[in-house]
Coordinates of N, CA and C in Angstrom, one line a residue:
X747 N 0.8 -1.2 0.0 CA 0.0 0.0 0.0 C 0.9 1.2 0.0
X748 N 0.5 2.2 -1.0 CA 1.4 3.3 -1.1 C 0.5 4.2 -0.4
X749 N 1.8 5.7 0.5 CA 0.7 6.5 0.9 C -0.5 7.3 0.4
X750 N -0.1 7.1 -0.8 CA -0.9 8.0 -1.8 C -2.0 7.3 -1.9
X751 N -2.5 6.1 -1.6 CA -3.8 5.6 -1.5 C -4.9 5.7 0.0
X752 N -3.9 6.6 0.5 CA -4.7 6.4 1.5 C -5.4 8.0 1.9
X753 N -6.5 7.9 2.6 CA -7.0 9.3 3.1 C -6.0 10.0 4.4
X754 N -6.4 11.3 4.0 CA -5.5 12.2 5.3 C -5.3 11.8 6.0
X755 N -6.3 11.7 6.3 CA -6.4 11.3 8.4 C -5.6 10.0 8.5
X756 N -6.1 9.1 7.7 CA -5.0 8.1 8.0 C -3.3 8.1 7.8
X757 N -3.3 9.0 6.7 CA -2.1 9.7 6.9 C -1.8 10.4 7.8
X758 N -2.5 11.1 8.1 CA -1.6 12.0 9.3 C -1.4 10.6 11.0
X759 N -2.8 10.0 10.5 CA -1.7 8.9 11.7 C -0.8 7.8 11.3
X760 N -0.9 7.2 10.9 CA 0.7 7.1 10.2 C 1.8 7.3 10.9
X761 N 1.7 8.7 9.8 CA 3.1 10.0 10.6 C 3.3 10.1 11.8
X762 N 2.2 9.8 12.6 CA 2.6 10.5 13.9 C 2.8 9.2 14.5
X763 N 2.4 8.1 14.2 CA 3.4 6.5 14.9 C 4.6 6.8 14.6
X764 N 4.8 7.0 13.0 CA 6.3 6.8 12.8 C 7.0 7.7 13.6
X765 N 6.8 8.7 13.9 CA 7.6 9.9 14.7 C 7.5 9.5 16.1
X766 N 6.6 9.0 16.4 CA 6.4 8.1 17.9 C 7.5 7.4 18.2
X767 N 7.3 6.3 16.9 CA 8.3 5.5 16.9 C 10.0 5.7 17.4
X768 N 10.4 7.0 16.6 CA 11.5 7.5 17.0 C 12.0 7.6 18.3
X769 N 11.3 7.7 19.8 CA 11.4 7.9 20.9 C 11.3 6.3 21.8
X770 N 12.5 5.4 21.7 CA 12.3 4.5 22.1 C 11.3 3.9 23.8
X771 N 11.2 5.6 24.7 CA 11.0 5.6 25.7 C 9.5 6.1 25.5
X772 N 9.2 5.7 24.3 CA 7.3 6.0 24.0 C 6.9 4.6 24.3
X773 N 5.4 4.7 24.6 CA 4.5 3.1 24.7 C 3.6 4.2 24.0
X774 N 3.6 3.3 22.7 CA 2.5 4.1 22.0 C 0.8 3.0 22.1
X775 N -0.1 4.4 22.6 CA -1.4 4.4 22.4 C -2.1 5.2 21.9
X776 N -3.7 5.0 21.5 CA -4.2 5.6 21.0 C -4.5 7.1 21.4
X777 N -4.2 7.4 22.4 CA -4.3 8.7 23.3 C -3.2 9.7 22.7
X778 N -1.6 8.6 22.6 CA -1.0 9.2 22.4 C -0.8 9.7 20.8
X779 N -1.3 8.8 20.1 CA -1.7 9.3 18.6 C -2.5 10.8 18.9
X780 N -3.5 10.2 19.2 CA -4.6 11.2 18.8 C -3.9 12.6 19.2
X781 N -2.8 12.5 20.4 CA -2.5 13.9 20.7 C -2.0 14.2 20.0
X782 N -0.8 13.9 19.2 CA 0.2 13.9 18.2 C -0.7 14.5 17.5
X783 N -1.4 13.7 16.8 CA -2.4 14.2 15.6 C -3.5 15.9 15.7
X784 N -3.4 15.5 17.2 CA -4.7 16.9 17.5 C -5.6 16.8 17.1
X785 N -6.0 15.5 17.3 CA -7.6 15.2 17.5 C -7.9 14.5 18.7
X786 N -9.3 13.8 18.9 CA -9.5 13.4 19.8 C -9.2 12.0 19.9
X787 N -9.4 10.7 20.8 CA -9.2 9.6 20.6 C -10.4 8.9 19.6
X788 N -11.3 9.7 20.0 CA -12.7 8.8 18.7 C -12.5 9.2 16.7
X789 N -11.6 10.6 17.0 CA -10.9 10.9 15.7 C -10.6 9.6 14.8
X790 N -9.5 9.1 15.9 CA -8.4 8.2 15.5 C -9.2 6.4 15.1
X791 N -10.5 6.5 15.7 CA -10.9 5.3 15.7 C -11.9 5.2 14.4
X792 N -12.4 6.7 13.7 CA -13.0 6.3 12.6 C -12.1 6.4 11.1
X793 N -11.1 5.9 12.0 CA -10.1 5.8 10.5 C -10.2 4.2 10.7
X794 N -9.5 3.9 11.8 CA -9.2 2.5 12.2 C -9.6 1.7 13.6
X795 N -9.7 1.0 13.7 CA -10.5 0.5 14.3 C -9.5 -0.5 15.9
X796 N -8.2 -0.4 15.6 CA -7.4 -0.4 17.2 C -6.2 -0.3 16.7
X797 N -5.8 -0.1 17.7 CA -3.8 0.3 17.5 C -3.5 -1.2 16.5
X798 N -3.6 -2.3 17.0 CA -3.2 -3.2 15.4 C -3.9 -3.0 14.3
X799 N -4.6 -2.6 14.1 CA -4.9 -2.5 12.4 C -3.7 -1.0 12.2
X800 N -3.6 -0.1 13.2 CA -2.9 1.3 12.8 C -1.2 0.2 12.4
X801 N -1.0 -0.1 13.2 CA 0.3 -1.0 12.8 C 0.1 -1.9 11.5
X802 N -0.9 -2.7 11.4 CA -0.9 -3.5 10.3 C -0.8 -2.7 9.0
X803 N -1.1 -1.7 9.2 CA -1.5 0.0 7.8 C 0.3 0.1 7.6
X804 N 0.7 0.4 8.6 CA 2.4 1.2 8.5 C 3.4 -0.3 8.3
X805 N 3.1 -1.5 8.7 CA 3.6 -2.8 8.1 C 3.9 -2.7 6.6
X806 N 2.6 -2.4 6.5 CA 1.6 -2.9 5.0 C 2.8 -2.1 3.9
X807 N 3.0 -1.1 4.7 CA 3.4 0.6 3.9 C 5.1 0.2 3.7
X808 N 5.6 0.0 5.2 CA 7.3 -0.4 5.2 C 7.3 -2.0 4.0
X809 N 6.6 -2.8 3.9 CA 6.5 -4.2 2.8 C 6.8 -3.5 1.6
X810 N 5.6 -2.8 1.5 CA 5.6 -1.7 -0.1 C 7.3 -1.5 -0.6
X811 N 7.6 -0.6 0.3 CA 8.9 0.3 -0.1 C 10.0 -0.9 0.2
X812 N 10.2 -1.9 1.0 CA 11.3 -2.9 1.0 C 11.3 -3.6 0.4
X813 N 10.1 -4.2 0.0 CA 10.0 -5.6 -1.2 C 9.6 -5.1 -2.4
X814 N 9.0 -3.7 -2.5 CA 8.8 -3.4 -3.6 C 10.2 -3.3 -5.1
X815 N 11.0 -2.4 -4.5 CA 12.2 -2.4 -5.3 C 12.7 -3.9 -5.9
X816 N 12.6 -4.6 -4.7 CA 13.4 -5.5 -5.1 C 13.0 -6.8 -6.3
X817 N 11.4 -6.5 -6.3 CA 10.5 -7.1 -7.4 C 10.7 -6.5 -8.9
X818 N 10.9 -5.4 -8.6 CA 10.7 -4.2 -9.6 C 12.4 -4.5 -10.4
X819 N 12.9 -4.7 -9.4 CA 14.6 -4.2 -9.9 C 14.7 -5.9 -11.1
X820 N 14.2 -6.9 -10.3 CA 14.4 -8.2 -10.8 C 14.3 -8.5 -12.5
X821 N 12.9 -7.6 -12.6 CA 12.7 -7.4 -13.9 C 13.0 -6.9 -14.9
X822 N 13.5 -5.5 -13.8 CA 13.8 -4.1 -14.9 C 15.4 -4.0 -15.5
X823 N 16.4 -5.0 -14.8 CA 17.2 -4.3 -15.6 C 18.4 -6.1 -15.2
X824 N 19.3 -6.2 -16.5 CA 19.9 -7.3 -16.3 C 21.2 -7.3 -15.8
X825 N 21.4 -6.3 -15.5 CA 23.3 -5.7 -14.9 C 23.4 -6.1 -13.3
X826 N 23.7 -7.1 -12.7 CA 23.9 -7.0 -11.3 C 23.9 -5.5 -10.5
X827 N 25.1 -4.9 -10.5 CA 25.7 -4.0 -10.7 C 24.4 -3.1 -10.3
X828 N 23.7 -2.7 -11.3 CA 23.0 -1.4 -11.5 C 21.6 -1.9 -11.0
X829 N 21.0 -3.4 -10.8 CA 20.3 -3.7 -9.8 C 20.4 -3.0 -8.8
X830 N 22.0 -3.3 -8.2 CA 21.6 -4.0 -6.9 C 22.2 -2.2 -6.0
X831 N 23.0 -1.5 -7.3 CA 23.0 -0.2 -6.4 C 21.6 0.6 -6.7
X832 N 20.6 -0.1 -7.0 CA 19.5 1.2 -7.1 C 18.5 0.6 -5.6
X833 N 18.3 -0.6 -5.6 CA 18.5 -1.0 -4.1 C 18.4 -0.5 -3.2
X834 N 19.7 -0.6 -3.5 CA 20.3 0.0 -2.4 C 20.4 1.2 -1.9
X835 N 20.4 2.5 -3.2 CA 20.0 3.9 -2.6 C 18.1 3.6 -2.4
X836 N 17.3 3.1 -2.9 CA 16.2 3.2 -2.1 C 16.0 3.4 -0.7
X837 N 16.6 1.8 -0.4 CA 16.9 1.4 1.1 C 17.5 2.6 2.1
X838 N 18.8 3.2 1.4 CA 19.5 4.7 2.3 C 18.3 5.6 2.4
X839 N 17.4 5.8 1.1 CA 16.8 6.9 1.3 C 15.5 6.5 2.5
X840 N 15.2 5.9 1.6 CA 13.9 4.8 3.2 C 14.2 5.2 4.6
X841 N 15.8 4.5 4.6 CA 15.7 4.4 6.3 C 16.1 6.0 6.6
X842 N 16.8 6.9 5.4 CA 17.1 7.9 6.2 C 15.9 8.5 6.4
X843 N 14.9 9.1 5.9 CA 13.8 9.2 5.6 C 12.6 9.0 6.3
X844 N 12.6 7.9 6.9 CA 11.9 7.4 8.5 C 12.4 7.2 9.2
X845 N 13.2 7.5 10.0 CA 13.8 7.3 11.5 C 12.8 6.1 12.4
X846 N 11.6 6.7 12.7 CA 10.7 5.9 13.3 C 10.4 4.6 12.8
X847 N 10.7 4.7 11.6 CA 10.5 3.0 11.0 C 11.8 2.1 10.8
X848 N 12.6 2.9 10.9 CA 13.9 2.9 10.5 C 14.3 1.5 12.0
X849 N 13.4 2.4 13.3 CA 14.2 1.9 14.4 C 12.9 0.3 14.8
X850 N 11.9 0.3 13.9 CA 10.9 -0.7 14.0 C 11.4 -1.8 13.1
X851 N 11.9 -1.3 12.1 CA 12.7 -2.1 10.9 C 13.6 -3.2 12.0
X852 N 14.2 -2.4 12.7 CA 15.6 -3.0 14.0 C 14.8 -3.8 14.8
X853 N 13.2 -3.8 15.5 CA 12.7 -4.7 16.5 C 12.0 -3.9 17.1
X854 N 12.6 -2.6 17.2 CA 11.7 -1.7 18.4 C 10.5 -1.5 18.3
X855 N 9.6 -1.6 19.0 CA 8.9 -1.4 18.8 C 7.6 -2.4 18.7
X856 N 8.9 -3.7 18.5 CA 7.5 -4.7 17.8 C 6.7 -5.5 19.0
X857 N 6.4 -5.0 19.9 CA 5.4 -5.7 20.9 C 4.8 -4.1 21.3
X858 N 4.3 -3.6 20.3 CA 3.8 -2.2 20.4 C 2.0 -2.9 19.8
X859 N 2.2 -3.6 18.9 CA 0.7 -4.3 18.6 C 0.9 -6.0 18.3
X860 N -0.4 -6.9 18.1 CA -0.2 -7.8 17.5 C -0.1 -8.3 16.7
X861 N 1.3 -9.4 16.6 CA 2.1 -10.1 15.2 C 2.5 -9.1 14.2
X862 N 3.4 -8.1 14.8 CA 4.1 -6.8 15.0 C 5.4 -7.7 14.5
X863 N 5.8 -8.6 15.3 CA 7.1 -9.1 15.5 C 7.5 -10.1 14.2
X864 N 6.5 -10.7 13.9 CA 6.1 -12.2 13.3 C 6.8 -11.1 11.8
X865 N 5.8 -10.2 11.8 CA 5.8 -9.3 10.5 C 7.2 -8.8 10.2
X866 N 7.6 -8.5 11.3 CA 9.3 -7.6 10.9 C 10.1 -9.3 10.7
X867 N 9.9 -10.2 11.3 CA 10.8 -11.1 11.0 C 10.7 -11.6 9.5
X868 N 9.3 -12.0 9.1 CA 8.6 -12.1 7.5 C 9.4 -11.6 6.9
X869 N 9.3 -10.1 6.9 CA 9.7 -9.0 6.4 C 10.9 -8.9 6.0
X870 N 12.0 -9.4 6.8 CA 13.4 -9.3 7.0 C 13.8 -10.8 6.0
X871 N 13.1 -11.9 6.3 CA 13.3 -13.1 5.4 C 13.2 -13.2 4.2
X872 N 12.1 -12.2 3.6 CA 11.9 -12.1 2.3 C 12.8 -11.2 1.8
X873 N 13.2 -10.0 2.1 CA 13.9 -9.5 1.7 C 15.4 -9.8 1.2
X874 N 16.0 -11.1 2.2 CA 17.5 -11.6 2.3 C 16.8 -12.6 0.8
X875 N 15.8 -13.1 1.2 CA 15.5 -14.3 -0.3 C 15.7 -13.7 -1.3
X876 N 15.3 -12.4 -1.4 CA 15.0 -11.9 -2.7 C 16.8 -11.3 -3.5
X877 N 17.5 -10.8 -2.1 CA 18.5 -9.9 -2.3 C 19.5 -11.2 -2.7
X878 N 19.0 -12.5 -2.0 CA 20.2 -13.7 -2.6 C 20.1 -14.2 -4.2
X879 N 18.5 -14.0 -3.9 CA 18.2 -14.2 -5.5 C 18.4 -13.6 -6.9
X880 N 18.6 -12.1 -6.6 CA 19.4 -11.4 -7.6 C 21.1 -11.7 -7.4
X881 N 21.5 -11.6 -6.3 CA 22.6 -12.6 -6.7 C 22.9 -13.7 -7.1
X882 N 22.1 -14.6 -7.0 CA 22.2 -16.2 -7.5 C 22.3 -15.6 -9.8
X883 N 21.0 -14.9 -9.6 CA 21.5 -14.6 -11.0 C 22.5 -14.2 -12.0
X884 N 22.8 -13.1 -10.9 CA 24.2 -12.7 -10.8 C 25.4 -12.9 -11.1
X885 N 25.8 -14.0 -10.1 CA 26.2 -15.2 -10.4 C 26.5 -15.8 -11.2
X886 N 25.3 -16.4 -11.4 CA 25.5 -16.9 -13.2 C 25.9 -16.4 -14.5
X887 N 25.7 -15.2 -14.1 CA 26.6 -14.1 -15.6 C 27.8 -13.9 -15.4
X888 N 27.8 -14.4 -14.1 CA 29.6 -13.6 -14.2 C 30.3 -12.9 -13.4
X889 N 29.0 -11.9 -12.8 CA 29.0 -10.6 -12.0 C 29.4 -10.2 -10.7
X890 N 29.6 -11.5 -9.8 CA 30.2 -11.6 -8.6 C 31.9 -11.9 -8.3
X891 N 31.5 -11.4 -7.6 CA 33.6 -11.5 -7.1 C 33.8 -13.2 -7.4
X892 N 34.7 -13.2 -7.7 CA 34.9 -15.4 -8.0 C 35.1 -15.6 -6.2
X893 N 34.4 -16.8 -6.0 CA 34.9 -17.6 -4.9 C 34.0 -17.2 -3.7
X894 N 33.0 -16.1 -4.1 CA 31.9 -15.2 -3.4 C 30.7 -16.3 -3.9
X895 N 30.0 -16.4 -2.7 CA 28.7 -17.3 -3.0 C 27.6 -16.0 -3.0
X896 N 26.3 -15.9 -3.5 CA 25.1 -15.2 -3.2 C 24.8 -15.1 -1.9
X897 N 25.0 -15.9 -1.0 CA 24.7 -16.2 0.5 C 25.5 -15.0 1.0
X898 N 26.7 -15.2 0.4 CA 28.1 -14.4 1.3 C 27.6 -12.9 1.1
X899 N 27.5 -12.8 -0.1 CA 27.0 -11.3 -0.9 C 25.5 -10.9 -0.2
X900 N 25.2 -11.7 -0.2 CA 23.6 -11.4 0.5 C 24.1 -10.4 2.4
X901 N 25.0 -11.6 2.7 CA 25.2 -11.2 4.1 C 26.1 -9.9 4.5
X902 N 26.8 -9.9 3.3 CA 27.2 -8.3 3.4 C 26.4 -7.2 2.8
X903 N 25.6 -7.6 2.4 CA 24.7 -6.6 1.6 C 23.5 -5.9 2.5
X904 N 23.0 -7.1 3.6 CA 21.9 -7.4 4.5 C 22.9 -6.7 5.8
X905 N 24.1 -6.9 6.3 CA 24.6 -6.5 7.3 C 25.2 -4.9 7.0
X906 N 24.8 -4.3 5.5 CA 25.1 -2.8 5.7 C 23.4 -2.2 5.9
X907 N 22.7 -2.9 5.5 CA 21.2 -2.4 5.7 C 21.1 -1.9 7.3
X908 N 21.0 -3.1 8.1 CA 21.4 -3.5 9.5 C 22.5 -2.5 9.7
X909 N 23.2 -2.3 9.3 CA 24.1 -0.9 10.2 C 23.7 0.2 9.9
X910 N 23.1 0.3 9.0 CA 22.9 2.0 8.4 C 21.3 2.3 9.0
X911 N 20.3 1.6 9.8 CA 19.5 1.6 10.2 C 20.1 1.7 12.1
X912 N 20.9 0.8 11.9 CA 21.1 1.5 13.4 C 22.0 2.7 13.8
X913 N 22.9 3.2 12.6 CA 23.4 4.3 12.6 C 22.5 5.4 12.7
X914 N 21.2 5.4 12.0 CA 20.3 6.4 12.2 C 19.0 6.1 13.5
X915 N 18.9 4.9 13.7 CA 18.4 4.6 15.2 C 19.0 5.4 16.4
X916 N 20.4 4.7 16.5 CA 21.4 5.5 17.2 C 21.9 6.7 17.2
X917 N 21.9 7.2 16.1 CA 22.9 8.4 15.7 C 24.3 8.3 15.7
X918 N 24.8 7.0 15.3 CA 26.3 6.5 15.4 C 27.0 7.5 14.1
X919 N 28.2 7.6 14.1 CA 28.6 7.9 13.0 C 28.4 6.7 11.8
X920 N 28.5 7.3 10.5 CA 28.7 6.0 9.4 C 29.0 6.7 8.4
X921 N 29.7 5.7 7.2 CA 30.1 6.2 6.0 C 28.8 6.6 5.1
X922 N 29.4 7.6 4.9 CA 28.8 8.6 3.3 C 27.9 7.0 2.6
X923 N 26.6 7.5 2.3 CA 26.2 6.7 1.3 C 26.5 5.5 0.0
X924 N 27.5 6.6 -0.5 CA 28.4 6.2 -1.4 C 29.8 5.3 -1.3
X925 N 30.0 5.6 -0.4 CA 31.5 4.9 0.7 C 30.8 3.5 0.6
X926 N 30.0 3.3 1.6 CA 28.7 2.4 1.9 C 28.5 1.2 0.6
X927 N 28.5 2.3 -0.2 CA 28.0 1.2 -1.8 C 29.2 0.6 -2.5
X928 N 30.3 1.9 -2.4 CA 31.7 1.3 -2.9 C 32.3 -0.3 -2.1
X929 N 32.3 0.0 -1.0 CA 32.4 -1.0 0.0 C 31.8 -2.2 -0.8
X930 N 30.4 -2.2 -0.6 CA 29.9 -3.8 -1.1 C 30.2 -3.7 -2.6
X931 N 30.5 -3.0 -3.4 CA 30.5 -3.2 -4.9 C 31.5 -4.2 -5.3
X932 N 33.0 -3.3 -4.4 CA 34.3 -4.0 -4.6 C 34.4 -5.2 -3.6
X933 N 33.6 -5.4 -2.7 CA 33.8 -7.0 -1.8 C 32.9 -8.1 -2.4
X934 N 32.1 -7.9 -2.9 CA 30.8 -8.4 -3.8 C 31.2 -8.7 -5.4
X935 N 30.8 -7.2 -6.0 CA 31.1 -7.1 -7.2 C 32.2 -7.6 -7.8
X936 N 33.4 -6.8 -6.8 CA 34.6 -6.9 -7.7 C 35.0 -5.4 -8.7
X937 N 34.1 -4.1 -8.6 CA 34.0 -3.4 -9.3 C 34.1 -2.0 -8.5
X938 N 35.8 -1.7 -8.4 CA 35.7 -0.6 -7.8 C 35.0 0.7 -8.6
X939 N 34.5 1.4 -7.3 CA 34.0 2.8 -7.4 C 32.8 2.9 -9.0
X940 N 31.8 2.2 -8.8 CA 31.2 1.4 -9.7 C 30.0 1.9 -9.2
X941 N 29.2 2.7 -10.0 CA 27.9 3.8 -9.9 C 27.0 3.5 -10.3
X942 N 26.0 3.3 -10.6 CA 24.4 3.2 -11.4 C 24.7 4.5 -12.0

């Protein structure tokens, strides 16, 4: 589900979980929506109908934007390479882009509603399948470093996701976007300083 299908209101709660979200020392309720939002609690309930369906909505929405690329990329283009760095700046821009989902993406959060947790694990499995599966293809053309399995490349590819999400969870320092890509291109690819 993209946001653009959805009405205001339910947009504007959304937003205000996700920004919730950012505050690990939040227990988010519908009280605390509704303040966010500046409405009342009954506001919030003729959108949705309990704090899990509001979660199931922003699930629905982080699926979209994670799994979406990676469907899309499969099709659209045959270069490992230029796959797998467009990917990949989605992913930077995603997580930079929502902090609050960014840190739900990591776990936080996920006993905030029900099969919360079940969903981010789903979530996270499909994504490693999908990201090994453009390398498996990969692979086969040629395109990976020799002696590098899809698995291996998956785990370095999946373990900069996982740091650049907790770099902006935490506020750690991290490398420039592009550092970031060069990194896996040439330990993966094989292809220094290698751009889409």
């Amino acid at each position: 589900m993209s946001l653009g299908e959805m009405t205001d209101g339910k947009l504007r709660i959304l937003r205000a979980v996700s920004t919730l979200l950012e505050d690990p020392s939040n227990r988010i309720t519908i009280s605390k929506i509704a303040k966010t939002v500046h409405v009342t609690d009954a506001a919030i309930y003729r959108h949705y109908k309990s704090k899990d369906e509001i979660f199931s909505s922003l699930l629905a929405y982080m699926e979209t934007n994670l799994l979406g690329p990676l469907n899309a990329e499969q099709s659209d283009n045959h270069e490992t390479a230029v796959r797998m760095h467009e990917v990949f700046n989605h992913y930077m821009d995603f997580l930079e882009g929502h902090p609050g989902l960014a840190r739900l993406y990591l776990g936080h959060g996920a006993t905030e509603a029900s099969g919360v947790a079940e969903r981010i694990k789903m979530l996270h499995a499909k994504m490693r399948s999908q990201v090994a599966q453009i390398l498996r293809t990969g692979q086969s053309r040629g395109h990976l470093l020799d002696g590098l399995s899809p698995e291996q490349g998956t785990e370095i590819f999946y373990g900069m996701l996982v740091s650049a999400a907790m770099a902006q969870v935490y506020g750690f320092p991290m490398v420039e976007v592009e550092g970031r890509w060069e990194a896996f291109a040439v330990s993966t690819l094989g292809i220094k300083g290698h751009a889409a």
